[in-house]
Short mmCIF file of C-alpha atoms in Angstrom, two decimals:
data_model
loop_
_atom_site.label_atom_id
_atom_site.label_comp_id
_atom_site.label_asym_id
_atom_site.label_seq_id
_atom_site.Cartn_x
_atom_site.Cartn_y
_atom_site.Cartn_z
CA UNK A 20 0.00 0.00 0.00
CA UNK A 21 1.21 3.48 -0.72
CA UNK A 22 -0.15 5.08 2.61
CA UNK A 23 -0.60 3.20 6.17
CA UNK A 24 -4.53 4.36 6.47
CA UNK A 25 -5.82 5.49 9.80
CA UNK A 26 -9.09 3.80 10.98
CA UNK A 27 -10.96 3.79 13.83
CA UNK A 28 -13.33 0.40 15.14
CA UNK A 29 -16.33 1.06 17.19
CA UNK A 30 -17.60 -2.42 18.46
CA UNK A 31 -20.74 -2.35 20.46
CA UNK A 32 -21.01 -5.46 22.65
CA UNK A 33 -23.71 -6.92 25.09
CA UNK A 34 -22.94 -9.96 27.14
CA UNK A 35 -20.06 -11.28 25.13
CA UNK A 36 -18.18 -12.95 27.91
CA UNK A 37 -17.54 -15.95 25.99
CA UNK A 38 -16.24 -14.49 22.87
CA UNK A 39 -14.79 -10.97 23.11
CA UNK A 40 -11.71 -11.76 24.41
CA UNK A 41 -10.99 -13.54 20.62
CA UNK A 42 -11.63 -10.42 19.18
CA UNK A 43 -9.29 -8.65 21.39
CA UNK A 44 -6.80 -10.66 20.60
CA UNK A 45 -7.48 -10.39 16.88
CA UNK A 46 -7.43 -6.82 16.57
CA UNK A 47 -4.07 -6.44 19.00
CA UNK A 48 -2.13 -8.66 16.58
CA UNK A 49 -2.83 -7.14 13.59
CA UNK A 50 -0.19 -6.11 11.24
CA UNK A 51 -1.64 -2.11 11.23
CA UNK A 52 -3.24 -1.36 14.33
CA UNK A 53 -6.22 0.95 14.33
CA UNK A 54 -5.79 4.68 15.79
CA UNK A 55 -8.47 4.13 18.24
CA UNK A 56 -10.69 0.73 19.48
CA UNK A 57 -13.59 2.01 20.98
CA UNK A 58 -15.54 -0.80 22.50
CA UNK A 59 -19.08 0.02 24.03
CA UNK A 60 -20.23 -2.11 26.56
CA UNK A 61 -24.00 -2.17 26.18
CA UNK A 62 -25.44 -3.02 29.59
CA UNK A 63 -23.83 -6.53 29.66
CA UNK A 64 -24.48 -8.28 33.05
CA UNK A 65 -22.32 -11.43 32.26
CA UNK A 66 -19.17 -10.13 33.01
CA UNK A 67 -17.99 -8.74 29.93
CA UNK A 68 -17.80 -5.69 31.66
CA UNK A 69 -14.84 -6.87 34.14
CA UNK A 70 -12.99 -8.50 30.82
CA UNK A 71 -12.99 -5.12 28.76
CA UNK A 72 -11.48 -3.81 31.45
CA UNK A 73 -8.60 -6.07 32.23
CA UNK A 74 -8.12 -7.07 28.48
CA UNK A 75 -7.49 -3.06 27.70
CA UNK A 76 -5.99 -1.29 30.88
CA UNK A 77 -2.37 -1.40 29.18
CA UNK A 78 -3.69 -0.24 25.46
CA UNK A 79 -3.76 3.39 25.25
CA UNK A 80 -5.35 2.76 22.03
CA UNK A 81 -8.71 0.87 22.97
CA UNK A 82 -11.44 3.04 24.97
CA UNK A 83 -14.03 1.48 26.74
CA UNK A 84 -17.29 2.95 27.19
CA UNK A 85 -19.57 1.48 29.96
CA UNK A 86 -23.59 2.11 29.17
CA UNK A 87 -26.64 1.66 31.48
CA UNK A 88 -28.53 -1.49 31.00
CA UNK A 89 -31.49 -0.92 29.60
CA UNK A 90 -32.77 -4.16 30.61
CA UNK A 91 -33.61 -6.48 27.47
CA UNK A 92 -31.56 -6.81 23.96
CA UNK A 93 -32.86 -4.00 21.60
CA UNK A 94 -32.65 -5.31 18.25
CA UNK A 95 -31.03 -3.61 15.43
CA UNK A 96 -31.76 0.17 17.60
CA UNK A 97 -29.85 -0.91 20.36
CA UNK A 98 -27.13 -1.97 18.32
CA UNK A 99 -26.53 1.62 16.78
CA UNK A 100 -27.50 3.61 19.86
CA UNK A 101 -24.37 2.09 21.04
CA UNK A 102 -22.26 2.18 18.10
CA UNK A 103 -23.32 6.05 18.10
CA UNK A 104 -22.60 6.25 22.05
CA UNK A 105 -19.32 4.98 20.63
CA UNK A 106 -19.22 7.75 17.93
CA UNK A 107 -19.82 10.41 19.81
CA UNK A 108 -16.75 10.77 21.62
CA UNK A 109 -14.58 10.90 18.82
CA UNK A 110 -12.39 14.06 19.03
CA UNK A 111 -9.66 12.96 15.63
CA UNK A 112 -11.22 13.67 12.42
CA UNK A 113 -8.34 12.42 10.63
CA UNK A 114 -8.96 8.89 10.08
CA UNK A 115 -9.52 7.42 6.85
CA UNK A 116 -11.94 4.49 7.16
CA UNK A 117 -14.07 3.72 10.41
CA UNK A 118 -15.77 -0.13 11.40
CA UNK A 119 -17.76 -1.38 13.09
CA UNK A 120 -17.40 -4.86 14.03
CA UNK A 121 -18.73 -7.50 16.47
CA UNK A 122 -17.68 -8.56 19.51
CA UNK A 123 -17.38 -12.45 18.55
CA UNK A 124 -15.34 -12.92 15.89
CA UNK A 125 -11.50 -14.34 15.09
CA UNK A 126 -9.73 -13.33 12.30
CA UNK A 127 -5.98 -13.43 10.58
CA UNK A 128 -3.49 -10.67 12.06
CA UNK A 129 -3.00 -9.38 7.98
CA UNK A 130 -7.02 -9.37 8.06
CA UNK A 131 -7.41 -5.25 7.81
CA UNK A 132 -4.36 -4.86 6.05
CA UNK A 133 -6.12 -7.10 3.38
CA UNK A 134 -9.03 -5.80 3.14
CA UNK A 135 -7.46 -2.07 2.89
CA UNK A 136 -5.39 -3.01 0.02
CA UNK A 137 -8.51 -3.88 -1.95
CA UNK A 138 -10.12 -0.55 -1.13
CA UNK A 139 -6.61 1.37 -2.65
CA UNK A 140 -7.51 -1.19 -6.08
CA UNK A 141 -11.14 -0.32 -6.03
CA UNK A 142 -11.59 3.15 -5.50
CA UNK A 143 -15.23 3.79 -5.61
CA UNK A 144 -15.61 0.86 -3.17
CA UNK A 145 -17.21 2.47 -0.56
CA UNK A 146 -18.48 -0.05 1.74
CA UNK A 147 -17.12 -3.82 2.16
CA UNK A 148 -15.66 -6.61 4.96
CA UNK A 149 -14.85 -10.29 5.02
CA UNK A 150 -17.06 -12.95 4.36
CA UNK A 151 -18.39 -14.30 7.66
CA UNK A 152 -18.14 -18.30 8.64
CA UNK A 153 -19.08 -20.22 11.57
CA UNK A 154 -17.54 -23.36 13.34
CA UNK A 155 -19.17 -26.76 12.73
CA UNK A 156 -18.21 -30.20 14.01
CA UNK A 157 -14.85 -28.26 13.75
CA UNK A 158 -15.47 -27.71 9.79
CA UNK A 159 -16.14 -23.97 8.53
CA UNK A 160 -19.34 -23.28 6.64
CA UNK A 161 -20.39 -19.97 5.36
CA UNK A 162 -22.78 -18.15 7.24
CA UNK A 163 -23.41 -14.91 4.62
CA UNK A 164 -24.57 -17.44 1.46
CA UNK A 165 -27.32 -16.61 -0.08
CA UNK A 166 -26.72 -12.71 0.42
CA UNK A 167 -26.86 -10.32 -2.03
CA UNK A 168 -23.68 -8.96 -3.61
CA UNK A 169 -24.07 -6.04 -2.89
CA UNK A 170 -24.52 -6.74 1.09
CA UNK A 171 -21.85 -6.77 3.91
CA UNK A 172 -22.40 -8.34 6.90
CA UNK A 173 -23.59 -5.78 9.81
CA UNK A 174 -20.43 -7.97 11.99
CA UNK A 175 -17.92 -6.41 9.92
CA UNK A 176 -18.31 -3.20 7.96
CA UNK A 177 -15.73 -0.92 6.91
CA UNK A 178 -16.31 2.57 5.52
CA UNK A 179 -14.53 4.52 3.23
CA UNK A 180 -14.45 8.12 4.83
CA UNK A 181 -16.29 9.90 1.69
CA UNK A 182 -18.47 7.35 1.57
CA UNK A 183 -19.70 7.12 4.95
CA UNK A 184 -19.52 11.39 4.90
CA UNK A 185 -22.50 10.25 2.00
CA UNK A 186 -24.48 8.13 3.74
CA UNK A 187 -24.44 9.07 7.32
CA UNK A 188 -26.21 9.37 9.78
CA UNK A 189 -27.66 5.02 9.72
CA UNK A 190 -30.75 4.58 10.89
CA UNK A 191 -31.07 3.22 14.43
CA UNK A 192 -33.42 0.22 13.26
CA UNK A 193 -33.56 -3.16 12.21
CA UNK A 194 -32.12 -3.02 8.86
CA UNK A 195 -29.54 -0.54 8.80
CA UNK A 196 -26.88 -2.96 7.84
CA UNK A 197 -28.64 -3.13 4.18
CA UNK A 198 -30.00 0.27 3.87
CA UNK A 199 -26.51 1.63 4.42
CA UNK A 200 -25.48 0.03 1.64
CA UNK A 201 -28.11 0.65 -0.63
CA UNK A 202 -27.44 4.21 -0.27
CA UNK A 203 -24.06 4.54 -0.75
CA UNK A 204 -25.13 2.68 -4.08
CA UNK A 205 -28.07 5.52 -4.90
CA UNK A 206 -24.48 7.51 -4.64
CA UNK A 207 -22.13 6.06 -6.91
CA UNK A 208 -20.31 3.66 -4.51
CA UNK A 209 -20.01 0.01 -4.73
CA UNK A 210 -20.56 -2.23 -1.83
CA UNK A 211 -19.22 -5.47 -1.68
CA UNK A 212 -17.96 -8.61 0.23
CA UNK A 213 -14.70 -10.02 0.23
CA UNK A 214 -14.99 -13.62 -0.33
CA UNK A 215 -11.42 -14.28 0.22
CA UNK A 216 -10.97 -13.27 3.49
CA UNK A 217 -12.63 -15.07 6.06
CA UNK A 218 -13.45 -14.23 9.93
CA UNK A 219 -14.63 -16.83 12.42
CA UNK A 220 -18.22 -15.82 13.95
CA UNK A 221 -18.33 -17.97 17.47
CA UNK A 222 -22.04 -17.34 18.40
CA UNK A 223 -24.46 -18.23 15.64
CA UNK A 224 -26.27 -14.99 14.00
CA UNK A 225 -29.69 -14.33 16.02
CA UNK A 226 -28.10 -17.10 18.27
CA UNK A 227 -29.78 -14.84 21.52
CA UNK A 228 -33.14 -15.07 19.87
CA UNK A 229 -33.50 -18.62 18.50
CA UNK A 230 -34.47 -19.11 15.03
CA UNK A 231 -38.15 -18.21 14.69
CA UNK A 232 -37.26 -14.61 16.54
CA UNK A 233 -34.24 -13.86 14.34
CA UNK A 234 -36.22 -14.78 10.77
CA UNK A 235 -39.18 -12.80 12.50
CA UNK A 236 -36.95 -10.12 13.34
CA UNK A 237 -35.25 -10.26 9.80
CA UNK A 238 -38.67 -10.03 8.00
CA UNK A 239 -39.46 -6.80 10.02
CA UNK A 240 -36.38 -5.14 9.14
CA UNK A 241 -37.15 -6.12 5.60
CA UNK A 242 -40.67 -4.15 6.32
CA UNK A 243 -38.76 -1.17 7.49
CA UNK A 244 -36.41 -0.54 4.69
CA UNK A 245 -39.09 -0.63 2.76
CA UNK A 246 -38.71 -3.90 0.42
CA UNK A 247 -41.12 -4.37 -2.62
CA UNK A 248 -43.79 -6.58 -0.84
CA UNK A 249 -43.31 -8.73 -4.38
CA UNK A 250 -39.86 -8.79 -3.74
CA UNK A 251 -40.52 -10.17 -0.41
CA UNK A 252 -42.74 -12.66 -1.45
CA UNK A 253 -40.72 -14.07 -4.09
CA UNK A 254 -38.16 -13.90 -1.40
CA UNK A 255 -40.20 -16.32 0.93
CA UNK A 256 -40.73 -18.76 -1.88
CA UNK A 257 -37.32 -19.01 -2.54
CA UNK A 258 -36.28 -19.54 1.01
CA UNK A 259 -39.22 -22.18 1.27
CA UNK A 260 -37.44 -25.22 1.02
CA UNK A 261 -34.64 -24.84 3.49
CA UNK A 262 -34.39 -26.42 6.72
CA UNK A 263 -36.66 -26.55 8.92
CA UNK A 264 -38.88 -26.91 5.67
CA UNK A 265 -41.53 -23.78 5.41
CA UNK A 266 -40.58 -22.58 9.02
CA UNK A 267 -37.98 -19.55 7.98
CA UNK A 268 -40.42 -18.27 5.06
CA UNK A 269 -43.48 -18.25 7.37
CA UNK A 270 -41.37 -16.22 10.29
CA UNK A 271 -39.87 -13.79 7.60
CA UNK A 272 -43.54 -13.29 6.29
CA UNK A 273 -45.00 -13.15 9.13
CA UNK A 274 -42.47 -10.26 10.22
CA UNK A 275 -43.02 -8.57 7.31
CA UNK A 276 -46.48 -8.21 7.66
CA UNK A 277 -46.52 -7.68 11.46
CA UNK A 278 -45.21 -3.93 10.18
CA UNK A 279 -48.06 -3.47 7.94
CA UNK A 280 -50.53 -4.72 10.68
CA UNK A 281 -48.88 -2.77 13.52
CA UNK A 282 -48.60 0.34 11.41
CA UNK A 283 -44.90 0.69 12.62
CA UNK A 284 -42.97 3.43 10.64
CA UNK A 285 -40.75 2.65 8.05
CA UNK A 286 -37.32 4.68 6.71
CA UNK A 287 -38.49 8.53 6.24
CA UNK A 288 -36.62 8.63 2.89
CA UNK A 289 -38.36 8.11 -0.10
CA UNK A 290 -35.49 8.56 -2.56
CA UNK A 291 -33.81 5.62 -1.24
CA UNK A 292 -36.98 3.16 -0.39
CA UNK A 293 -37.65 3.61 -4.04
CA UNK A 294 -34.08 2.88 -5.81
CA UNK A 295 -34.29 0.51 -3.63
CA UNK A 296 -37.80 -1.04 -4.81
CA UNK A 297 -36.54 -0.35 -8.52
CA UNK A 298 -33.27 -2.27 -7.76
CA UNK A 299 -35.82 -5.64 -6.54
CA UNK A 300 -37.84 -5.44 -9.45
CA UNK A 301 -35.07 -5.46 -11.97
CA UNK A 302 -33.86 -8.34 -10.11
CA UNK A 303 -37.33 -10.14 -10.78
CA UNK A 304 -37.31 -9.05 -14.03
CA UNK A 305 -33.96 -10.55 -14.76
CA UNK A 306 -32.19 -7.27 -15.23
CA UNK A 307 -29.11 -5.88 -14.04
CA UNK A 308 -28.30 -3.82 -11.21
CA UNK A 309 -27.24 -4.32 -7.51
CA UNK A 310 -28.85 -7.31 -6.90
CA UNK A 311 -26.65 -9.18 -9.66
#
C-alpha cells in the first residue's frame, strides 16, 4: 500500500463474555493497528464488563465505554444507539476508514491490512468486509450465502471516509446494515464482500433469539427498509425449502407483515426506499443492477 490508512473500530457489545476476548486478541495482533478501538459495553451483566477492562488497561489505544442497561436486547436500535454512544466521543477527524465490528469474531493478524489493500484497487468501493463463517463439528461453513452482492455483513463493515460522509447518519433500526449500503449505491459507490478473506463468527447470528425470533426479526427489518412486498414474497418462496422446511419463510412473512398490521414506521426517505424497490424489481425481471 502506498499510505498506512488510519481507521478507527467502534464495536458495540452486550454480554459477550464468551467471545470478546478472541476479538481482542485479533485486533491487538494485527499487522496495522487501528488509531483508536472504541468498544461500548452495552449493559452486559455477564461479566464482559470486568474482561474489557482487564483485556485493555495497558492499550492506550482501545477506549471502553460502559452504558446503562437498559434491561432487554434491543434489536437492530440498540445496536446503533451504542455504536453512536461509541461515535460520539470521537475528538480525531483524521482517520480514513471507520468499522464497526462485532464482539465475537476471530480473524488473521494481515485481516485489515487485506481488506485495505482492496479498497486502494477499487476506488469507488465504498463499503465492504470479510465474508463471515461459523464453526461446525470443527469444519467452517459460510454463514453470509445466499446474500446479495451487494450486502456486507452488519459484523464487519468498513467505511470509506467519503463514503460514509455520504451516507451518514444510519438509521437506528432493524435493517440498517442493508440500507446503508443501498445508499451509498443511490451515490455512486459500490458495496461489496470479500470472499477471500474469512473471519470466524463464534455465536451463531440471532443465536440470543432462536431461530423463529431472528427470521421474524429479519422479516421486520425487511418491512422497514421498505422492500417491494413482491420482492418479499418471491423472497419467501425461494427460502421455502430450506431447513426446517416452510418454518424460515413463514417467520420472515409473518415479520413482514406484522409492520403493515402494527402500522410501525418505516425509513423517512423516499429517494432511497424507491431505488431501492426499482433495484428488486429489476432483479425479478432478470435485469441488471445491484442485486446481480
Amino acid at each position: 500500500m502506498k499510505n498506512i490508512p488510519k481507521y478507527i473500530i467502534i464495536t458495540p457489545v452486550r454480554d459477550e463474555a464468551f467471545y470478546i476476548e478472541k476479538t481482542i486478541e485479533s485486533v491487538s495482533r494485527q499487522t496495522i493497528l487501528p488509531f483508536l478501538w472504541i468498544i461500548v459495553d452495552d449493559g452486559s451483566t455477564d461479566g464482559t464488563s470486568e474482561i474489557l477492562d482487564t483485556c485493555t488497561a495497558q492499550a492506550s489505544w482501545i477506549k471502553v465505554i460502559h452504558r446503562k442497561n437498559r434491561g432487554f436486547r434491543a434489536n437492530g436500535s440498540g445496536v446503533m444507539e451504542a455504536f453512536y454512544a461509541g461515535y460520539s466521543v470521537l475528538k480525531d477527524e483524521s482517520w480514513d476508514f471507520i468499522i464497526k465490528l462485532d464482539g465475537d469474531l476471530s480473524f488473521s493478524p494481515d485481516y485489515f491490512e487485506q481488506c485495505f489493500k482492496i479498497f486502494e484497487a477499487e476506488t469507488q468501493l465504498g463499503i465492504g468486509g470479510g465474508t463471515i463463517f461459523q464453526l461446525e463439528n470443527e469444519q467452517l461453513r459460510m454463514d453470509s450465502e445466499g446474500d446479495p452482492p451487494f450486502h456486507v455483513r452488519g459484523a464487519t463493515k468498513i467505511y470509506r471516509r467519503a463514503c460514509w460522509e455520504k451516507i451518514y447518519p444510519l438509521i437506528k433500526a432493524p435493517g440498517w446494515d442493508t440500507l446503508d449500503e443501498v445508499k451509498a449505491n443511490l451515490h455512486g459507490w459500490t458495496t461489496r464482500t470479500f470472499a477471500e478473506l474469512k473471519l470466524i463468527q463464534h455465536k451463531a447470528t440471532g443465536g440470543a433469539d432462536g431461530f423463529w425470533r431472528d427470521r421474524f426479526k429479519n422479516g421486520r427489518a425487511n418491512y422497514i427498509t421498505g422492500y417491494h412486498p413482491v420482492y418479499m414474497l418471491a423472497k419467501c418462496v425461494k427460502r421455502s425449502l430450506r431447513k426446517p422446511v416452510l418454518l424460515e419463510s413463514l417467520a420472515l412473512l409473518a415479520g413482514f407483515c406484522s409492520g403493515y398490521l402494527k402500522r410501525i414506521p418505516q425509513v423517512q426517505d423516499d429517494e432511497v426506499i424507491r431505488y431501492l424497490r426499482q433495484q428488486q424489481i429489476r432483479f425479478l425481471l432478470r435485469q441488471p443492477g445491484i442485486y446481480g
